[in-house]
C-alpha cells in the first residue's frame, strides 16, 4: 500500500514537471527548506511559497546563518549539450535582508532558467544569502551580528580602509558596518567558499532600490539589463564588487531593482535575465 507521503511525492513530481522545461523535476523540499519558504512567504508580499518549495533548493551542507538558518543553493545545468564545458554563473539574491525584491527575482530566475531550452550556461543560484536579516522583526540590511555582508568580503584593502571608510564616509552608519575583520561572518565566508569551489566565470548579485545596473571587473559592461541602465557606482572596501570584480578579476553585475518591496513581474525580471544571457553569450564563449 502506498503511503500518503509517497503520494505527496508523486504529486510534487507531476506539479514540477508540468512547469519545468529542460531540468529534472524537483524533489519534495526537505523540511528545512519547506519551513523557510513558508517564512519567506509570510514576510514578503507576493512571494510564492510553492515556487520556493518546488525550486529544487538544497540547504548548504556545512554552513548556516548566524542564527542557524539554512543557506539555500540551486544548481541549474546548461540546457544545450556541448562537448565543451559550460561557463558558470553564480547568482546571489538578498545579501541585504531588507531588499525583498532581490529574493523574489532570484526565484523567478530559477524558474525561468529551468524552463529555458536554449541557454548554455551552468548556473548556481543562492536566492537568499542573508536569511537572518530578511526574517528579523523588522527586516534589516545587515546580518544578525549587525554586519553589512557586502562590506565584509576579504578585499586587499579591507584591513587598511574598511573601518576608517565606515567611520569617515558613512559617519558610522550602522547599516554599513563592515564587521570587526574581513570575512568575520559565516554568510560571507560561505559565499567566498562558493566562489572558490564553484569557480564562476561571472557573478550577479541582485539588489534594490537604486534602479540602475552597476558593474565591476573586466569586460565591457552591458549598456542595460532589461529596464536597468548602466551606471557604475564604484566599489567599497569589503564589497562583493571589490572582491569579485577588482581582486578576482571576474565580471560582477549588480542589478539594482527600482524598489525593495515591490516585486517586479516575472516578465520584467525575465527581460533582465534575457539581456544578461545575451551579454554572457557575447562575452563568455564556451571553454575549449
Ligand atoms: Zn543592497
Coordinates of C-alpha atoms and ligand atoms in Angstrom, one line a residue:
X1 CA 0.0 0.0 0.0
X2 CA 1.4 3.4 -0.9
X3 CA 1.8 5.8 2.0
X4 CA 0.4 9.3 2.0
X5 CA 3.9 10.8 1.8
X6 CA 4.7 8.7 -1.3
X7 CA 1.5 10.1 -3.0
X8 CA 2.6 13.6 -2.0
X9 CA 6.0 12.9 -3.6
X10 CA 4.4 11.8 -6.9
X11 CA 2.1 14.8 -6.8
X12 CA 5.0 17.2 -6.4
X13 CA 6.9 15.5 -9.2
X14 CA 3.9 15.9 -11.5
X15 CA 3.5 19.5 -10.5
X16 CA 7.1 20.5 -11.0
X17 CA 7.5 18.6 -14.3
X18 CA 4.5 20.4 -15.6
X19 CA 6.1 23.8 -15.1
X20 CA 9.7 22.9 -15.9
X21 CA 11.2 22.6 -19.3
X22 CA 14.6 21.0 -19.6
X23 CA 15.6 20.5 -16.0
X24 CA 14.9 17.3 -14.0
X25 CA 11.8 17.6 -11.8
X26 CA 12.5 19.0 -8.3
X27 CA 12.0 16.5 -5.5
X28 CA 9.9 17.5 -2.5
X29 CA 11.7 20.1 -0.4
X30 CA 13.5 18.9 2.7
X31 CA 11.7 20.1 5.9
X32 CA 14.2 22.9 6.5
X33 CA 13.6 24.3 3.0
X34 CA 9.8 23.9 3.3
X35 CA 9.9 25.7 6.6
X36 CA 11.9 28.7 5.4
X37 CA 9.9 29.0 2.2
X38 CA 6.8 29.4 4.4
X39 CA 8.6 32.1 6.5
X40 CA 9.6 34.0 3.3
X41 CA 6.0 33.9 2.1
X42 CA 4.8 35.3 5.5
X43 CA 7.3 38.2 5.2
X44 CA 7.4 39.1 1.5
X45 CA 4.2 40.4 -0.2
X46 CA 3.7 38.4 -3.4
X47 CA 6.2 35.7 -2.6
X48 CA 5.1 32.3 -3.9
X49 CA 5.9 29.6 -1.4
X50 CA 5.2 26.8 -3.9
X51 CA 7.7 28.3 -6.4
X52 CA 10.2 28.2 -3.5
X53 CA 9.3 24.7 -2.3
X54 CA 9.5 23.2 -5.8
X55 CA 12.6 25.1 -6.9
X56 CA 14.8 22.1 -6.0
X57 CA 16.7 24.0 -3.4
X58 CA 19.3 22.3 -1.2
X59 CA 20.5 23.7 2.2
X60 CA 24.2 24.2 2.2
X61 CA 25.8 21.1 3.9
X62 CA 28.4 22.8 6.0
X63 CA 27.2 26.3 6.6
X64 CA 24.4 28.1 8.4
X65 CA 23.5 31.7 9.0
X66 CA 24.4 33.3 12.4
X67 CA 21.0 32.3 13.8
X68 CA 21.3 28.8 12.3
X69 CA 19.0 29.2 9.3
X70 CA 19.8 27.2 6.1
X71 CA 21.7 28.8 3.3
X72 CA 20.0 27.7 0.1
X73 CA 21.5 26.6 -3.2
X74 CA 20.0 25.7 -6.6
X75 CA 22.2 24.4 -9.4
X76 CA 20.6 24.7 -12.9
X77 CA 22.6 22.9 -15.6
X78 CA 23.1 24.1 -19.2
X79 CA 20.1 23.2 -21.4
X80 CA 22.2 22.8 -24.6
X81 CA 24.6 19.8 -24.6
X82 CA 28.1 20.7 -25.7
X83 CA 31.4 18.9 -26.0
X84 CA 32.9 21.9 -24.2
X85 CA 32.4 22.6 -20.5
X86 CA 29.7 25.2 -19.9
X87 CA 30.7 28.5 -18.4
X88 CA 29.5 29.1 -14.9
X89 CA 27.4 31.9 -13.5
X90 CA 26.9 32.5 -9.7
X91 CA 23.7 34.5 -8.8
X92 CA 23.1 35.9 -5.3
X93 CA 19.9 37.3 -4.0
X94 CA 19.1 39.2 -0.8
X95 CA 22.6 39.9 0.5
X96 CA 20.8 42.9 2.1
X97 CA 18.0 41.5 4.2
X98 CA 15.5 44.4 3.6
X99 CA 15.7 44.1 -0.2
X100 CA 12.8 41.7 -0.7
X101 CA 12.5 42.2 -4.5
X102 CA 16.0 40.8 -4.9
X103 CA 15.0 37.5 -3.4
X104 CA 11.8 37.2 -5.4
X105 CA 13.7 37.9 -8.6
X106 CA 16.2 35.1 -7.8
X107 CA 13.3 32.7 -7.5
X108 CA 11.8 33.9 -10.7
X109 CA 15.1 33.4 -12.5
X110 CA 15.4 29.8 -11.2
X111 CA 12.0 29.0 -12.6
X112 CA 12.8 30.7 -15.9
X113 CA 16.2 29.1 -16.3
X114 CA 14.8 25.7 -15.6
X115 CA 12.3 26.2 -18.5
X116 CA 14.9 27.7 -20.9
X117 CA 15.7 25.1 -23.5
X118 CA 18.4 27.1 -25.3
X119 CA 20.6 28.5 -22.6
X120 CA 24.1 27.1 -22.5
X121 CA 25.5 28.2 -19.1
X122 CA 25.7 26.4 -15.8
X123 CA 24.0 28.4 -13.0
X124 CA 24.3 28.3 -9.3
X125 CA 21.7 30.5 -7.6
X126 CA 21.9 31.4 -3.9
X127 CA 18.5 33.1 -3.7
X128 CA 18.7 34.4 -0.1
X129 CA 22.2 34.7 1.4
X130 CA 21.1 36.8 4.4
X131 CA 18.0 35.0 5.8
X132 CA 18.5 36.3 9.3
X133 CA 18.3 39.9 8.1
X134 CA 15.3 39.2 6.0
X135 CA 13.4 37.3 8.7
X136 CA 14.3 39.7 11.5
X137 CA 11.5 41.7 13.1
X138 CA 11.6 44.1 11.3
X139 CA 13.8 43.0 8.4
X140 CA 17.2 44.8 8.2
X141 CA 20.0 45.2 5.7
X142 CA 22.7 43.6 7.9
X143 CA 23.0 40.1 9.2
X144 CA 22.2 39.0 12.8
X145 CA 25.5 40.4 14.1
X146 CA 24.7 43.8 12.6
X147 CA 27.3 43.4 9.8
X148 CA 26.7 44.6 6.2
X149 CA 27.8 41.4 4.4
X150 CA 28.5 43.5 1.3
X151 CA 31.3 45.3 3.2
X152 CA 32.7 42.1 4.9
X153 CA 34.4 40.4 1.9
X154 CA 38.2 40.0 2.2
X155 CA 39.3 42.6 -0.3
X156 CA 43.0 43.5 -0.2
X157 CA 42.2 47.0 1.1
X158 CA 39.9 45.7 4.0
X159 CA 42.4 45.9 6.8
X160 CA 43.7 49.4 5.8
X161 CA 40.4 51.0 4.8
X162 CA 37.2 49.2 5.7
X163 CA 36.7 50.6 9.2
X164 CA 38.1 54.0 8.6
X165 CA 35.9 54.4 5.5
X166 CA 32.9 53.3 7.5
X167 CA 33.7 55.9 10.3
X168 CA 34.6 58.7 7.9
X169 CA 32.5 58.4 4.8
X170 CA 29.4 56.9 6.3
X171 CA 29.6 58.5 9.8
X172 CA 29.5 55.1 11.3
X173 CA 26.2 54.3 9.7
X174 CA 25.1 51.0 11.5
X175 CA 23.5 49.8 8.2
X176 CA 27.0 49.8 6.7
X177 CA 29.2 48.3 9.5
X178 CA 31.8 46.2 7.8
X179 CA 32.5 43.9 10.8
X180 CA 35.5 43.7 13.1
X181 CA 37.5 41.8 10.5
X182 CA 37.3 40.7 6.9
X183 CA 35.2 37.6 6.5
X184 CA 34.1 37.6 10.1
X185 CA 30.6 36.5 9.2
X186 CA 29.5 32.9 8.4
X187 CA 27.4 34.1 5.5
X188 CA 30.3 36.0 3.9
X189 CA 32.7 33.0 4.4
X190 CA 30.2 30.7 2.8
X191 CA 29.8 33.0 -0.3
X192 CA 33.7 33.2 -0.6
X193 CA 33.8 29.4 -0.3
X194 CA 31.2 29.1 -3.0
X195 CA 33.2 31.4 -5.3
X196 CA 36.3 29.3 -4.5
X197 CA 34.8 25.9 -5.2
X198 CA 32.3 26.7 -8.0
X199 CA 34.8 28.9 -9.9
X200 CA 32.2 31.1 -11.6
X201 CA 33.1 32.9 -14.8
X202 CA 30.6 35.7 -13.8
X203 CA 28.8 36.8 -10.7
X204 CA 25.5 38.5 -10.5
X205 CA 24.3 40.0 -7.1
X206 CA 20.7 41.3 -7.1
X207 CA 20.0 44.4 -5.1
X208 CA 17.5 47.3 -4.7
X209 CA 16.4 50.1 -4.8
X210 CA 18.7 52.3 -7.0
X211 CA 17.1 51.5 -10.3
X212 CA 20.4 51.1 -12.2
X213 CA 22.9 48.4 -13.3
X214 CA 26.3 48.5 -11.6
X215 CA 29.3 46.6 -13.0
X216 CA 32.8 45.8 -11.7
X217 CA 35.7 43.9 -13.1
X218 CA 36.9 43.1 -16.6
X219 CA 35.0 43.2 -19.9
X220 CA 32.9 45.9 -21.5
X221 CA 29.7 46.1 -19.4
X222 CA 26.3 45.8 -21.0
X223 CA 24.6 49.2 -21.6
X224 CA 21.5 47.9 -19.9
X225 CA 19.9 44.8 -18.5
X226 CA 16.1 44.9 -19.1
X227 CA 15.0 48.3 -17.9
X228 CA 18.1 48.9 -15.8
X229 CA 20.7 51.2 -17.4
X230 CA 24.4 51.0 -16.7
X231 CA 25.6 53.5 -14.0
X232 CA 28.7 52.2 -12.3
X233 CA 28.6 53.0 -8.6
X234 CA 32.2 52.3 -7.7
X235 CA 33.5 49.8 -5.1
X236 CA 33.8 50.0 -1.4
X237 CA 36.3 48.2 0.9
X238 CA 34.8 44.7 1.5
X239 CA 32.2 44.8 -1.2
X240 CA 31.5 41.9 -3.5
X241 CA 32.2 44.1 -6.5
X242 CA 35.6 44.9 -5.0
X243 CA 36.3 41.3 -4.1
X244 CA 35.0 39.5 -7.2
X245 CA 35.5 42.3 -9.7
X246 CA 38.7 44.1 -8.8
X247 CA 40.5 41.3 -6.8
X248 CA 39.5 38.1 -8.6
X249 CA 39.0 39.9 -12.0
X250 CA 35.6 38.4 -12.6
X251 CA 32.7 40.4 -14.2
X252 CA 30.4 41.3 -11.3
X253 CA 27.0 42.6 -12.3
X254 CA 24.8 44.3 -9.8
X255 CA 21.2 44.8 -11.0
X256 CA 19.7 47.4 -8.6
X257 CA 16.0 46.9 -8.9
X258 CA 13.8 50.1 -8.6
X259 CA 12.1 49.2 -5.3
X260 CA 13.0 46.9 -2.4
X261 CA 9.5 45.9 -1.5
X262 CA 7.5 45.9 -4.8
X263 CA 8.0 42.7 -6.7
X264 CA 8.7 43.0 -10.4
X265 CA 6.6 40.9 -12.6
X266 CA 8.1 37.6 -14.0
X267 CA 8.0 39.3 -17.4
X268 CA 10.1 42.3 -16.1
X269 CA 12.6 40.2 -14.3
X270 CA 12.8 37.9 -17.3
X271 CA 13.9 40.8 -19.5
X272 CA 16.8 41.4 -17.2
X273 CA 17.8 37.8 -17.5
X274 CA 17.4 37.7 -21.3
X275 CA 19.8 40.7 -21.6
X276 CA 22.2 39.1 -19.1
X277 CA 22.3 35.8 -21.1
X278 CA 22.8 37.8 -24.3
X279 CA 25.8 39.6 -22.7
X280 CA 27.2 36.3 -21.4
X281 CA 26.8 34.7 -24.9
X282 CA 28.7 37.5 -26.5
X283 CA 31.4 37.8 -23.8
X284 CA 32.0 34.4 -22.5
X285 CA 32.4 31.9 -25.3
X286 CA 32.3 28.2 -24.4
X287 CA 35.5 26.9 -22.9
X288 CA 37.8 24.8 -25.1
Ligands
LIG1 ZN1 21.7 46.2 -1.4

